[in-house]
Protein backbone atom coordinates (compact mmCIF):
# COMPACT_ATOMS: atom_id res chain seq x y z
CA UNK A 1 -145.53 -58.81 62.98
CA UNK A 2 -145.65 -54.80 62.85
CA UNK A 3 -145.91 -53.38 66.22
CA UNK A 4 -146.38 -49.85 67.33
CA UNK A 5 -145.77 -49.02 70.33
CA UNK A 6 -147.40 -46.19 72.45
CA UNK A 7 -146.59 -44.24 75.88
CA UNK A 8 -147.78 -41.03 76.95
CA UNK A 9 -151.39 -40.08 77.88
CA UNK A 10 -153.58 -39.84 80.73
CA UNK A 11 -155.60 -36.94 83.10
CA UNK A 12 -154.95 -33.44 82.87
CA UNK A 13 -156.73 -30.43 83.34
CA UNK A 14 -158.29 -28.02 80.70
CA UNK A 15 -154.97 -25.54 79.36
CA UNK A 16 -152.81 -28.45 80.38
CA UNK A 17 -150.43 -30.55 78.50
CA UNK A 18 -149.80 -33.98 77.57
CA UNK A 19 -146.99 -35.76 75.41
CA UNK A 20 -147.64 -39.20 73.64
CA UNK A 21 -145.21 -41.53 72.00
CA UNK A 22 -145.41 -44.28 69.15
CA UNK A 23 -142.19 -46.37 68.86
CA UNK A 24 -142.19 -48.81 66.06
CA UNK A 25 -139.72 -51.09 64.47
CA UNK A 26 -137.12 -49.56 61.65
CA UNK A 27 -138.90 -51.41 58.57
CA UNK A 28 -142.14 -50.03 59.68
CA UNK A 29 -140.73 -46.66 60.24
CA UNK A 30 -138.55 -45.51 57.15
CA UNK A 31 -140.68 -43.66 55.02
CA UNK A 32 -143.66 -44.31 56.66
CA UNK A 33 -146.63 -41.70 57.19
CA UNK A 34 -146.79 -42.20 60.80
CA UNK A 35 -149.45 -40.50 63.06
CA UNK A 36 -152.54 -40.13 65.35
CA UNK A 37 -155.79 -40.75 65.54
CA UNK A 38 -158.63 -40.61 68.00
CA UNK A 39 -162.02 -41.91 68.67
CA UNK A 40 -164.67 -41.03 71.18
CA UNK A 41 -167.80 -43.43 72.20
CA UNK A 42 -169.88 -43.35 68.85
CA UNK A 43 -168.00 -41.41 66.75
CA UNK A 44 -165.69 -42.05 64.09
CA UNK A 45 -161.68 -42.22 64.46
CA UNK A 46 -160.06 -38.84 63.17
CA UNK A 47 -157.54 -37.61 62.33
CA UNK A 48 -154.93 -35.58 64.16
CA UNK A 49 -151.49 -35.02 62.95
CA UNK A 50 -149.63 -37.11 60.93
CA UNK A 51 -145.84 -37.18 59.67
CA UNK A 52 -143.83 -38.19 56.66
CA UNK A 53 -140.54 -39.99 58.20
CA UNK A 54 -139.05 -39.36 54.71
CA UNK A 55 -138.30 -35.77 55.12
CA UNK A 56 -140.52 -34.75 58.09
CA UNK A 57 -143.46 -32.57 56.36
CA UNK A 58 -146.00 -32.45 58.74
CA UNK A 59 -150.06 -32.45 58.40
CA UNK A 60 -152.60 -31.32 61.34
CA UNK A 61 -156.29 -30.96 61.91
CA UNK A 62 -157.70 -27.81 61.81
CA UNK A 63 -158.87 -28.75 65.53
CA UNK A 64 -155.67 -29.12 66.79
CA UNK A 65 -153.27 -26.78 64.55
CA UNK A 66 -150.84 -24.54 66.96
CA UNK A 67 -152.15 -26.48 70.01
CA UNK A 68 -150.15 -30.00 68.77
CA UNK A 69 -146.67 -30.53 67.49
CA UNK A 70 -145.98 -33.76 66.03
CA UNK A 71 -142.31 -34.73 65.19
CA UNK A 72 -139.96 -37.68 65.28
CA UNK A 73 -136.75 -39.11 65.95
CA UNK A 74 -134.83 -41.07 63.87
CA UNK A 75 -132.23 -42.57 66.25
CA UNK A 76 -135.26 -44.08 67.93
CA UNK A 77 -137.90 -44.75 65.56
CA UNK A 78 -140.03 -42.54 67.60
CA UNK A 79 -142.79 -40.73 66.78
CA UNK A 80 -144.19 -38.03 69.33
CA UNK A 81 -147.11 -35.62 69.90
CA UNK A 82 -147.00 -32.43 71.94
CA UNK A 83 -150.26 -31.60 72.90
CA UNK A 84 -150.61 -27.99 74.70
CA UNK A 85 -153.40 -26.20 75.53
CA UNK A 86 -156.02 -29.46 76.10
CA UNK A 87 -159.59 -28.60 75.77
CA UNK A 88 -162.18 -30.49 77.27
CA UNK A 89 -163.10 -31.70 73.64
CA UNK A 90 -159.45 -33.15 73.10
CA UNK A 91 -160.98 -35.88 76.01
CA UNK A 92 -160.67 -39.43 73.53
CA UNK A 93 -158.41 -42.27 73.07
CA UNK A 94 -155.55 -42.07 70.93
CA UNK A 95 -154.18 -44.58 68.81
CA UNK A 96 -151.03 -44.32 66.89
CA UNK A 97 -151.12 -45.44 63.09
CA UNK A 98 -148.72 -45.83 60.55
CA UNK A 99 -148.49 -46.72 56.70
CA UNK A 100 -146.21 -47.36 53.36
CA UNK A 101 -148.16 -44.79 51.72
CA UNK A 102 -146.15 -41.68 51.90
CA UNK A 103 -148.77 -39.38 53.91
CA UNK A 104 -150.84 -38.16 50.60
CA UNK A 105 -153.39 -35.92 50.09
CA UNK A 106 -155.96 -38.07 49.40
CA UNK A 107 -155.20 -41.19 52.16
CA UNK A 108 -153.89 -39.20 55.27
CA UNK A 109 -156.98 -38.44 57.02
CA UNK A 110 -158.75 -41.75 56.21
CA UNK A 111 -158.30 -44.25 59.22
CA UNK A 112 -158.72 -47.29 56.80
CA UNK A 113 -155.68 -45.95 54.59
CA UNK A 114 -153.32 -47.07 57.68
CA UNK A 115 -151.92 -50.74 57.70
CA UNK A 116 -150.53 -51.08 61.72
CA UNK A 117 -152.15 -49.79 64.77
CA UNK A 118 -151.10 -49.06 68.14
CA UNK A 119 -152.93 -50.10 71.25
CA UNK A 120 -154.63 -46.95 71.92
CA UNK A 121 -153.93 -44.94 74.92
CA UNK A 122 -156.23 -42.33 76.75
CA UNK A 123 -156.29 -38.75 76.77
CA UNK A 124 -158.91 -37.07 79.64
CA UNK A 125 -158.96 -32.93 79.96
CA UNK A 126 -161.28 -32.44 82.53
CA UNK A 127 -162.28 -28.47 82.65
């Protein structure tokens, strides 16, 4: 059973920061596209940043891009998000997602491309 792990999270004010962590197993992580999504009440799950684990090449949202650094660690099967500068609109829960499918261009952003799933954790930026 694939399990992924997540820590990080919780209340911070608007220009804050937050760091949130997605440990998974070594199967699930070696060349995985590993990454985050996040979902508001009545709204679809986006995406955020993702990761190839094979190599490192990163992909972000336009919404987040030089605000969030996503990056990973090998010796721990860790995958992390630096989030700086929180905006009020950043306010969701984040889940952590991961896949076999190498993080292409046409898959990355869809939620229903990833196989695993973290718990979720939440993310509030109050202004």
């Amino acid at each position: 059973q694939v399990q992924l792990v997540e820590s990080g999270g919780g209340s911070v004010q608007a220009g804050g920061s937050l760091r949130l962590s997605c440990t998974t197993s070594s199967h699930t992580y070696e060349s995985a596209c590993m990454g985050w999504f996040r979902q508001t009440p009545g709204k679809e799950r986006e995406g955020v940043a993702m990761i190839y684990t094979d190599g490192g090449s990163t992909f972000y949202a336009s919404s987040v891009k030089d605000r969030f650094t996503i990056s990973q660690d090998n010796t721990k099967n860790t995958v992390t998000l630096q989030m700086r500068s929180l905006k009020p609109e950043d306010t969701a829960m984040y889940y952590c997602a991961a896949d076999s499918s190498g993080c292409l261009v046409h898959t990355r952003w869809g939620y229903s491309s990833y196989k695993w799933w973290g718990q979720g954790t939440q993310v509030t930026v109050s202004s």
